[in-house]
Amino acid sequence: MTTQTQEAKDKYIFRGTNKQKGRTNAISPENSLMKHLAYGRIMLDKEVPSAEFQSAEREIGLICMSGNCSIDVDGEQKRIDQYDSIYIPRDSTVRISTDSSVDLAECSAEVENKYPLQVVRYTDVKNNSSLSFDTGTENNRRRVNITLGKNIDAGRILAGFTTSEPGNWTSFPPHEHAEMLEELYVYYDMPAPAFGIQLVYSNTDEPEFVGIVHDGDAVVMPKGFHPNVSVPGHSINFLWMMAAHREKEDRQFGVVNVQPGFDKGGTGLEASRK
């Protein structure tokens, strides 16, 4: 591996992943520290109204961030709207089209087995208290939405999104799950001048990453604790995507190790285990 390639793989932050029309791949095991997880964006409008691709050996999860679209998976037609999600099996032919515009966040991971095509309506997520819930205290309160979790049959991927109260910390208390799951965050709905600060560390004296994050940026978390904080007056909002190291066996949300010293009051994710 060349030095330049190694430096690229050692990156923790990927800037402006929501800037390009069509289907783009931003993060993968080939250009990052991820072993299984990949992330990309599918942004369509009247100029670029469709995208077609093969899932090959990877299962794919799509979360609709805005707009709406029709999705054809091996001849089976589905339609999704804002905050709906869809799980697409490996070995599928996929065609996505819109007559207006759509912004889809894509996560994927390689799997051995083929799981069924599944659509998740956000209305169903909102009405399930173990999939959509408020957690945290006065300075780290946020809402967690699990869109591709225990509600679907899948091999590796888990996904959803978190919205904070203005000026609050999230992913708090600091926790990690590196033995089971790798993760990445993608920040959204944070128009300027909003920004956040993301940390990734195993040791606070020598953090792997500390940096300012803006709308459309993504940060990988192959290991380590990963709290973040928003600036006063603004929220930090992010998609989270995870891939299990062991297919099926490690695909569990909310099983975490809390940083020692912060482990006296629970994980903040207890509702997800109901």
Coordinates of C-alpha atoms in Angstrom, one line a residue:
M1 CA 0.0 0.0 0.0
T2 CA 1.4 3.4 -1.0
T3 CA 1.8 6.2 1.6
Q4 CA -0.8 8.3 -0.1
T5 CA -3.3 5.4 0.0
Q6 CA -2.6 4.7 3.6
E7 CA -3.1 8.4 4.5
A8 CA -6.5 8.3 2.7
K9 CA -7.5 5.2 4.6
D10 CA -6.5 6.8 7.9
K11 CA -8.9 9.8 7.3
Y12 CA -11.6 10.2 9.9
I13 CA -13.6 13.1 8.2
F14 CA -15.0 13.2 4.7
R15 CA -16.3 16.7 3.8
G16 CA -19.4 17.7 1.8
T17 CA -20.7 14.3 0.9
N18 CA -24.1 15.8 -0.1
K19 CA -22.9 18.1 -2.9
Q20 CA -23.1 16.0 -6.1
K21 CA -26.1 14.9 -8.2
G22 CA -26.6 11.2 -9.1
R23 CA -25.4 8.3 -7.1
T24 CA -22.0 8.8 -5.4
N25 CA -20.0 6.7 -3.0
A26 CA -18.3 8.7 -0.3
I27 CA -16.9 6.1 2.2
S28 CA -16.0 2.4 1.8
P29 CA -13.5 -0.1 3.1
E30 CA -11.4 0.8 0.1
N31 CA -10.9 4.4 1.1
S32 CA -11.4 4.4 4.9
L33 CA -10.8 2.5 8.1
M34 CA -14.2 0.8 7.8
K35 CA -14.0 -3.0 7.4
H36 CA -17.6 -3.6 6.2
L37 CA -19.5 -0.3 6.1
A38 CA -20.0 1.9 3.1
Y39 CA -21.9 5.2 2.8
G40 CA -23.0 7.2 -0.2
R41 CA -25.7 9.6 -1.5
I42 CA -28.3 9.4 -4.2
M43 CA -29.5 12.9 -5.1
L44 CA -31.9 13.1 -8.0
D45 CA -34.0 15.9 -9.6
K46 CA -35.4 16.8 -13.0
E47 CA -31.9 17.1 -14.5
V48 CA -30.8 13.7 -13.1
P49 CA -34.1 11.9 -12.5
S50 CA -32.9 8.3 -12.1
A51 CA -30.1 6.0 -11.0
E52 CA -29.7 2.3 -11.7
F53 CA -27.2 -0.1 -10.1
Q54 CA -26.6 -3.7 -8.8
S55 CA -26.3 -4.4 -5.1
A56 CA -24.0 -7.3 -5.8
E57 CA -22.8 -9.0 -2.6
R58 CA -23.9 -6.0 -0.4
E59 CA -27.1 -5.4 1.5
I60 CA -28.2 -1.8 1.1
G61 CA -30.2 0.5 3.4
L62 CA -31.7 3.8 2.0
I63 CA -33.1 6.6 4.2
C64 CA -35.0 9.3 2.4
M65 CA -33.8 12.6 3.7
S66 CA -36.0 14.8 1.6
G67 CA -38.4 14.5 -1.4
N68 CA -39.8 11.2 -2.6
C69 CA -39.1 8.5 -5.2
S70 CA -40.1 5.2 -6.7
I71 CA -37.7 2.3 -6.2
D72 CA -37.8 -0.8 -8.5
V73 CA -36.0 -3.9 -7.0
D74 CA -36.0 -6.8 -9.4
G75 CA -39.3 -5.7 -10.8
E76 CA -41.0 -5.0 -7.4
Q77 CA -42.1 -1.4 -7.1
K78 CA -41.9 0.6 -3.9
R79 CA -42.4 4.3 -3.1
I80 CA -40.9 6.1 -0.2
D81 CA -41.2 9.7 1.3
Q82 CA -39.2 11.8 3.7
Y83 CA -37.7 9.7 6.6
D84 CA -39.0 6.5 5.2
S85 CA -36.4 3.7 4.7
I86 CA -36.0 0.7 2.5
Y87 CA -33.8 -2.4 2.9
I88 CA -32.6 -3.9 -0.4
P89 CA -31.2 -7.5 -0.5
R90 CA -27.9 -8.5 -2.0
D91 CA -27.9 -9.7 -5.6
S92 CA -30.6 -7.2 -6.6
T93 CA -31.1 -4.9 -9.6
V94 CA -32.2 -1.5 -8.4
R95 CA -33.7 1.5 -10.3
I96 CA -34.6 4.7 -8.5
S97 CA -36.6 7.5 -10.1
T98 CA -38.3 10.7 -9.1
D99 CA -40.6 13.1 -10.9
S100 CA -39.6 15.9 -8.5
S101 CA -36.5 15.5 -6.3
V102 CA -35.1 13.1 -3.7
D103 CA -32.1 12.9 -1.4
L104 CA -31.3 9.4 -0.2
A105 CA -28.6 8.4 2.2
E106 CA -27.2 5.0 1.4
C107 CA -25.4 2.5 3.7
S108 CA -24.3 -1.0 2.8
A109 CA -22.2 -3.9 3.9
E110 CA -21.3 -7.3 2.4
V111 CA -23.4 -10.3 3.6
E112 CA -23.4 -14.0 3.0
N113 CA -27.2 -14.4 3.2
K114 CA -30.0 -12.8 1.2
Y115 CA -32.7 -11.2 3.4
P116 CA -36.1 -9.9 2.1
L117 CA -36.9 -6.6 0.6
Q118 CA -38.5 -4.4 3.3
V119 CA -39.9 -0.9 3.5
V120 CA -40.0 1.0 6.8
R121 CA -42.5 3.9 7.1
Y122 CA -41.4 6.7 9.4
T123 CA -44.9 6.9 10.8
D124 CA -44.5 3.4 12.2
V125 CA -41.1 4.3 13.7
K126 CA -42.5 7.4 15.4
N127 CA -45.3 5.4 17.0
N128 CA -42.9 2.7 18.4
S129 CA -41.4 3.9 21.7
S130 CA -38.4 1.5 21.4
L131 CA -37.5 2.9 17.9
S132 CA -38.1 6.6 18.5
F133 CA -37.5 8.1 21.9
D134 CA -36.1 11.1 23.8
T135 CA -33.1 10.5 26.0
G136 CA -30.5 12.4 28.0
T137 CA -30.5 15.1 30.6
E138 CA -30.7 18.9 30.4
N139 CA -27.4 19.3 28.6
N140 CA -27.4 16.2 26.5
R141 CA -31.1 15.7 25.5
R142 CA -31.8 14.4 22.1
R143 CA -34.2 12.3 20.1
V144 CA -33.1 9.0 18.6
N145 CA -34.8 7.4 15.7
I146 CA -33.9 3.8 14.7
T147 CA -35.2 3.3 11.2
L148 CA -33.3 0.1 10.2
G149 CA -32.9 -1.8 13.4
K150 CA -34.7 -4.7 15.1
N151 CA -37.7 -3.8 13.0
I152 CA -36.1 -5.4 9.9
D153 CA -34.5 -8.7 9.0
A154 CA -30.9 -7.9 8.0
G155 CA -27.3 -9.2 8.2
R156 CA -25.0 -6.4 9.2
I157 CA -26.4 -2.9 8.8
L158 CA -28.2 -0.7 11.3
A159 CA -29.2 2.9 10.7
G160 CA -31.2 5.9 11.9
F161 CA -30.9 9.5 12.9
T162 CA -30.5 11.6 16.0
T163 CA -31.5 15.3 16.6
S164 CA -30.2 17.3 19.5
E165 CA -31.5 20.1 21.5
P166 CA -29.7 23.4 20.7
G167 CA -26.2 23.6 22.2
N168 CA -26.4 20.0 23.6
W169 CA -24.1 17.1 23.6
T170 CA -25.2 13.8 22.1
S171 CA -23.9 10.2 22.1
F172 CA -23.6 10.9 25.8
P173 CA -22.5 9.3 28.1
P174 CA -19.5 8.5 25.9
H175 CA -19.8 4.9 24.7
E176 CA -18.2 2.5 22.3
H177 CA -19.0 -0.8 20.7
A178 CA -16.0 -1.6 18.5
E179 CA -15.9 -5.4 19.2
M180 CA -19.4 -5.7 17.7
L181 CA -20.0 -2.7 15.4
E182 CA -18.2 -0.1 13.4
E183 CA -20.0 3.2 12.8
L184 CA -20.1 6.5 10.9
Y185 CA -22.0 9.8 11.3
V186 CA -23.3 12.0 8.6
Y187 CA -24.4 15.5 9.6
Y188 CA -27.6 16.9 8.1
D189 CA -30.0 19.9 8.5
M190 CA -27.3 22.1 9.9
P191 CA -27.4 25.2 7.7
A192 CA -24.7 27.9 8.3
P193 CA -23.7 29.2 10.7
A194 CA -24.5 26.0 12.6
F195 CA -21.7 23.5 13.3
G196 CA -20.7 20.9 15.8
I197 CA -17.6 19.4 17.3
Q198 CA -17.1 15.6 17.0
L199 CA -14.7 13.6 19.0
V200 CA -13.4 10.0 18.5
Y201 CA -11.0 8.7 21.2
S202 CA -9.9 5.7 23.1
N203 CA -7.7 7.8 25.3
T204 CA -8.7 11.5 26.0
D205 CA -5.0 12.4 26.1
E206 CA -4.4 11.2 22.5
P207 CA -7.7 11.4 20.6
E208 CA -8.0 9.8 17.2
F209 CA -10.1 12.7 16.0
V210 CA -11.4 16.1 17.2
G211 CA -12.9 18.4 14.6
I212 CA -15.5 20.8 13.5
V213 CA -18.3 19.2 11.4
H214 CA -20.8 20.9 9.1
D215 CA -23.8 19.9 7.1
G216 CA -23.0 17.0 4.7
D217 CA -19.7 16.0 6.4
A218 CA -19.2 12.4 7.6
V219 CA -16.9 11.0 10.3
V220 CA -15.9 7.3 10.6
M221 CA -15.7 5.6 14.0
P222 CA -14.0 2.2 13.6
K223 CA -13.4 2.2 17.4
G224 CA -13.4 4.5 20.4
F225 CA -15.8 6.7 22.3
H226 CA -17.6 9.2 20.0
P227 CA -19.5 12.0 21.8
N228 CA -20.3 15.3 20.0
V229 CA -21.6 18.7 20.8
S230 CA -23.5 21.5 19.0
V231 CA -22.9 25.2 19.2
P232 CA -25.3 27.2 21.3
G233 CA -28.5 28.1 19.5
H234 CA -28.2 25.3 17.0
S235 CA -28.7 21.5 16.9
I236 CA -26.3 18.8 15.9
N237 CA -28.2 16.4 13.7
F238 CA -26.7 13.3 12.2
L239 CA -27.5 10.0 10.5
W240 CA -25.8 7.1 12.1
M241 CA -24.9 4.0 10.2
M242 CA -23.4 0.8 11.7
A243 CA -22.2 -2.5 10.4
A244 CA -21.8 -5.7 12.5
H245 CA -18.5 -7.5 12.4
R246 CA -20.2 -10.9 12.7
E247 CA -23.2 -11.2 10.4
K248 CA -26.5 -11.4 12.4
E249 CA -24.8 -12.2 15.7
D250 CA -23.3 -8.7 16.3
R251 CA -26.2 -6.8 14.8
Q252 CA -27.5 -5.3 18.1
F253 CA -28.3 -1.7 18.8
G254 CA -27.7 -0.3 22.3
V255 CA -25.2 -2.9 23.5
V256 CA -22.4 -0.5 24.4
N257 CA -19.5 0.1 26.8
V258 CA -19.7 3.4 28.6
Q259 CA -16.5 5.3 29.3
P260 CA -15.4 4.7 32.9
G261 CA -16.4 7.6 35.1
F262 CA -19.5 8.3 33.1
D263 CA -21.1 4.8 33.7
K264 CA -23.2 5.4 36.8
G265 CA -26.4 6.6 35.2
G266 CA -27.2 4.2 32.4
T267 CA -26.4 4.4 28.7
G268 CA -29.2 6.7 27.5
L269 CA -30.2 3.9 25.1
E270 CA -32.2 1.7 27.4
A271 CA -35.5 2.4 25.6
S272 CA -34.1 0.6 22.5
R273 CA -33.7 -2.6 24.4
K274 CA -37.5 -3.0 25.2

